[in-house]
Short mmCIF file of C-alpha atoms in Angstrom, two decimals:
data_model
loop_
_atom_site.label_atom_id
_atom_site.label_comp_id
_atom_site.label_asym_id
_atom_site.label_seq_id
_atom_site.Cartn_x
_atom_site.Cartn_y
_atom_site.Cartn_z
CA MET A 908 -52.45 -36.41 85.96
CA LYS A 909 -53.48 -37.98 89.25
CA VAL A 910 -52.56 -35.91 92.33
CA GLY A 911 -51.95 -37.33 95.78
CA VAL A 912 -51.24 -35.51 99.05
CA PHE A 913 -49.12 -37.01 101.81
CA SER A 914 -49.72 -35.05 105.04
CA ASN A 915 -47.79 -35.06 108.28
CA ALA A 916 -50.16 -33.73 110.95
CA ARG A 917 -47.23 -33.23 113.34
CA ALA A 918 -45.27 -31.05 110.92
CA GLY A 919 -44.78 -27.48 111.99
CA GLY A 920 -45.33 -28.30 115.64
CA GLY A 921 -49.06 -28.68 115.08
CA ARG A 922 -49.49 -25.38 113.24
CA SER A 923 -52.67 -25.00 111.23
CA GLU A 924 -51.11 -25.02 107.72
CA VAL A 925 -51.08 -28.82 107.43
CA ALA A 926 -54.68 -29.09 108.64
CA ALA A 927 -55.78 -26.32 106.27
CA VAL A 928 -54.40 -28.24 103.28
CA GLU A 929 -56.05 -31.44 104.53
CA ARG A 930 -59.42 -29.65 104.76
CA PHE A 931 -58.95 -28.16 101.29
CA VAL A 932 -58.20 -31.49 99.58
CA ALA A 933 -60.91 -33.33 101.53
CA GLY A 934 -63.45 -31.59 99.30
CA ARG A 935 -61.61 -32.57 96.12
CA PRO A 936 -62.63 -35.93 94.63
CA ASP A 937 -59.80 -35.56 92.08
CA VAL A 938 -57.14 -35.69 94.84
CA SER A 939 -56.14 -38.75 96.86
CA ALA A 940 -54.90 -37.97 100.36
CA VAL A 941 -53.28 -39.83 103.22
CA ALA A 942 -52.16 -38.70 106.67
CA PRO A 943 -50.17 -41.51 108.27
CA VAL A 944 -49.43 -41.32 111.98
CA GLY A 945 -45.77 -41.96 112.76
CA THR A 946 -42.85 -43.10 110.64
CA SER A 947 -43.94 -46.73 110.75
CA GLU A 948 -46.98 -45.86 108.61
CA VAL A 949 -45.20 -43.79 105.94
CA ALA A 950 -44.64 -46.67 103.50
CA GLY A 951 -48.27 -47.82 103.90
CA GLY A 952 -49.58 -44.34 103.14
CA LEU A 953 -47.38 -44.11 100.06
CA ARG A 954 -48.52 -47.56 98.90
CA GLU A 955 -52.10 -46.33 99.12
CA LEU A 956 -51.26 -43.33 96.93
CA ALA A 957 -49.36 -45.54 94.47
CA ALA A 958 -52.37 -47.88 94.24
CA ALA A 959 -54.52 -44.84 93.39
CA GLY A 960 -52.22 -44.13 90.43
CA VAL A 961 -50.68 -40.93 91.81
CA GLU A 962 -48.23 -39.29 89.38
CA LEU A 963 -47.81 -36.00 91.27
CA LEU A 964 -47.10 -36.43 94.98
CA VAL A 965 -47.62 -33.33 97.12
CA VAL A 966 -45.76 -33.44 100.45
CA ASN A 967 -47.73 -31.50 103.06
CA GLY A 968 -45.16 -31.00 105.80
CA GLY A 969 -41.65 -29.71 106.21
CA ASP A 970 -38.19 -30.81 105.17
CA GLY A 971 -38.25 -33.77 107.58
CA THR A 972 -41.47 -35.06 106.02
CA LEU A 973 -39.99 -34.59 102.56
CA GLN A 974 -36.84 -36.52 103.56
CA ARG A 975 -38.90 -39.44 104.88
CA VAL A 976 -41.08 -39.52 101.73
CA LEU A 977 -38.06 -39.29 99.40
CA THR A 978 -36.38 -42.15 101.25
CA GLU A 979 -39.40 -44.44 100.88
CA VAL A 980 -40.08 -43.48 97.25
CA LEU A 981 -36.46 -43.75 96.10
CA ARG A 982 -35.74 -47.02 97.88
CA GLY A 983 -38.07 -48.40 95.24
CA GLY A 984 -40.84 -50.93 95.22
CA ILE A 985 -43.72 -48.59 96.08
CA PHE A 986 -44.38 -46.63 92.88
CA PRO A 987 -43.92 -48.35 89.49
CA VAL A 988 -42.49 -45.02 88.25
CA PRO A 989 -41.38 -42.41 90.80
CA PRO A 990 -43.91 -39.56 90.83
CA LEU A 991 -43.17 -35.87 90.50
CA ILE A 992 -42.82 -34.51 94.03
CA ALA A 993 -44.10 -31.09 95.11
CA PRO A 994 -43.28 -30.00 98.68
CA LEU A 995 -45.50 -27.42 100.37
CA ARG A 996 -44.27 -24.93 102.98
CA SER A 997 -46.22 -26.52 105.84
CA GLY A 998 -43.51 -27.40 108.33
CA ARG A 999 -41.12 -25.64 110.67
CA THR A 1000 -38.25 -26.01 108.21
CA ASN A 1001 -39.17 -25.55 104.54
CA MET A 1002 -35.86 -24.98 102.77
CA CYS A 1003 -36.70 -27.35 99.91
CA ALA A 1004 -40.13 -25.87 99.15
CA LEU A 1005 -38.71 -22.36 99.45
CA ASP A 1006 -35.87 -23.24 97.05
CA LEU A 1007 -38.42 -24.52 94.52
CA GLY A 1008 -40.46 -21.31 94.72
CA SER A 1009 -43.47 -22.54 96.68
CA THR A 1010 -45.64 -19.77 98.07
CA ARG A 1011 -45.73 -19.15 101.83
CA LYS A 1012 -49.41 -20.12 101.98
CA PRO A 1013 -49.66 -23.88 101.38
CA VAL A 1014 -53.38 -23.86 100.47
CA ARG A 1015 -52.67 -21.19 97.85
CA ALA A 1016 -49.77 -23.30 96.53
CA MET A 1017 -52.12 -26.29 96.35
CA GLU A 1018 -54.68 -24.24 94.41
CA LYS A 1019 -52.01 -23.15 91.92
CA LEU A 1020 -50.78 -26.70 91.51
CA LEU A 1021 -54.26 -28.09 90.89
CA ALA A 1022 -54.92 -25.30 88.37
CA ALA A 1023 -51.72 -26.30 86.54
CA VAL A 1024 -52.86 -29.93 86.52
CA ALA A 1025 -56.28 -28.95 85.14
CA GLU A 1026 -54.65 -26.83 82.44
CA GLU A 1027 -52.11 -29.58 81.66
CA ARG A 1028 -49.13 -27.31 82.29
CA VAL A 1029 -47.45 -29.07 85.22
CA GLU A 1030 -44.30 -29.72 83.18
CA SER A 1031 -43.70 -25.96 82.99
CA LEU A 1032 -43.44 -25.89 86.80
CA VAL A 1033 -40.93 -28.72 87.12
CA VAL A 1034 -37.62 -27.76 88.74
CA GLU A 1035 -34.93 -30.44 88.82
CA ARG A 1036 -32.88 -30.90 91.96
CA HIS A 1037 -30.24 -33.47 92.81
CA VAL A 1038 -31.04 -35.84 95.65
CA LEU A 1039 -28.47 -36.97 98.20
CA ARG A 1040 -28.14 -40.68 98.94
CA VAL A 1041 -26.46 -41.59 102.23
CA ALA A 1042 -25.62 -45.21 103.01
CA PHE A 1043 -24.80 -46.05 106.62
CA GLU A 1044 -22.38 -48.94 106.96
CA PRO A 1045 -22.18 -51.67 108.11
CA ASP A 1046 -25.97 -51.75 108.66
CA GLY A 1047 -26.76 -50.97 105.02
CA VAL A 1048 -29.38 -48.35 105.90
CA VAL A 1049 -29.95 -45.95 103.00
CA GLU A 1050 -31.54 -42.51 103.42
CA TYR A 1051 -32.35 -39.86 100.81
CA GLY A 1052 -32.65 -36.10 101.13
CA VAL A 1053 -32.03 -32.78 99.43
CA PHE A 1054 -29.61 -31.13 101.86
CA CYS A 1055 -27.41 -32.02 104.79
CA GLY A 1056 -26.92 -29.86 107.85
CA ILE A 1057 -24.22 -30.41 110.41
CA GLY A 1058 -25.24 -29.16 113.84
CA MET A 1059 -27.27 -26.14 112.78
CA ILE A 1060 -28.81 -24.69 109.66
CA TYR A 1061 -28.64 -20.90 109.71
CA ARG A 1062 -31.73 -19.07 108.47
CA ALA A 1063 -33.61 -22.15 107.29
#
């Protein structure tokens, strides 16, 4: 199973977790990695991972990064088959990764995930979650995400 990592260097307010994961995967020839700068480059980064044949997409950032990635992936046209998505706890808000049981240390989570890939036991780690689809009318803009907060999210 081909693994790809999508990193958001600005996630977590510049904390070191995102950079630590980037350094870790940089030494892994079996992992494709992209780190687009800004939302305008998200689709291009995902196209690069799709072209590399990524089947397991690791999102190295927080919930905002995950929302942006989900939106691009689920709008269609980038991946021939949507990949499995594994969020790391690398951002300021990590409710989705926490809900899925990701460890607090993103490099450790990445190590565990790559071990599961090597041992061909990724399917045993899969946790299904529903995804929200929000269509804004009359513009027709569609966004995807895993939760919706109105005003404030207590204890994220």
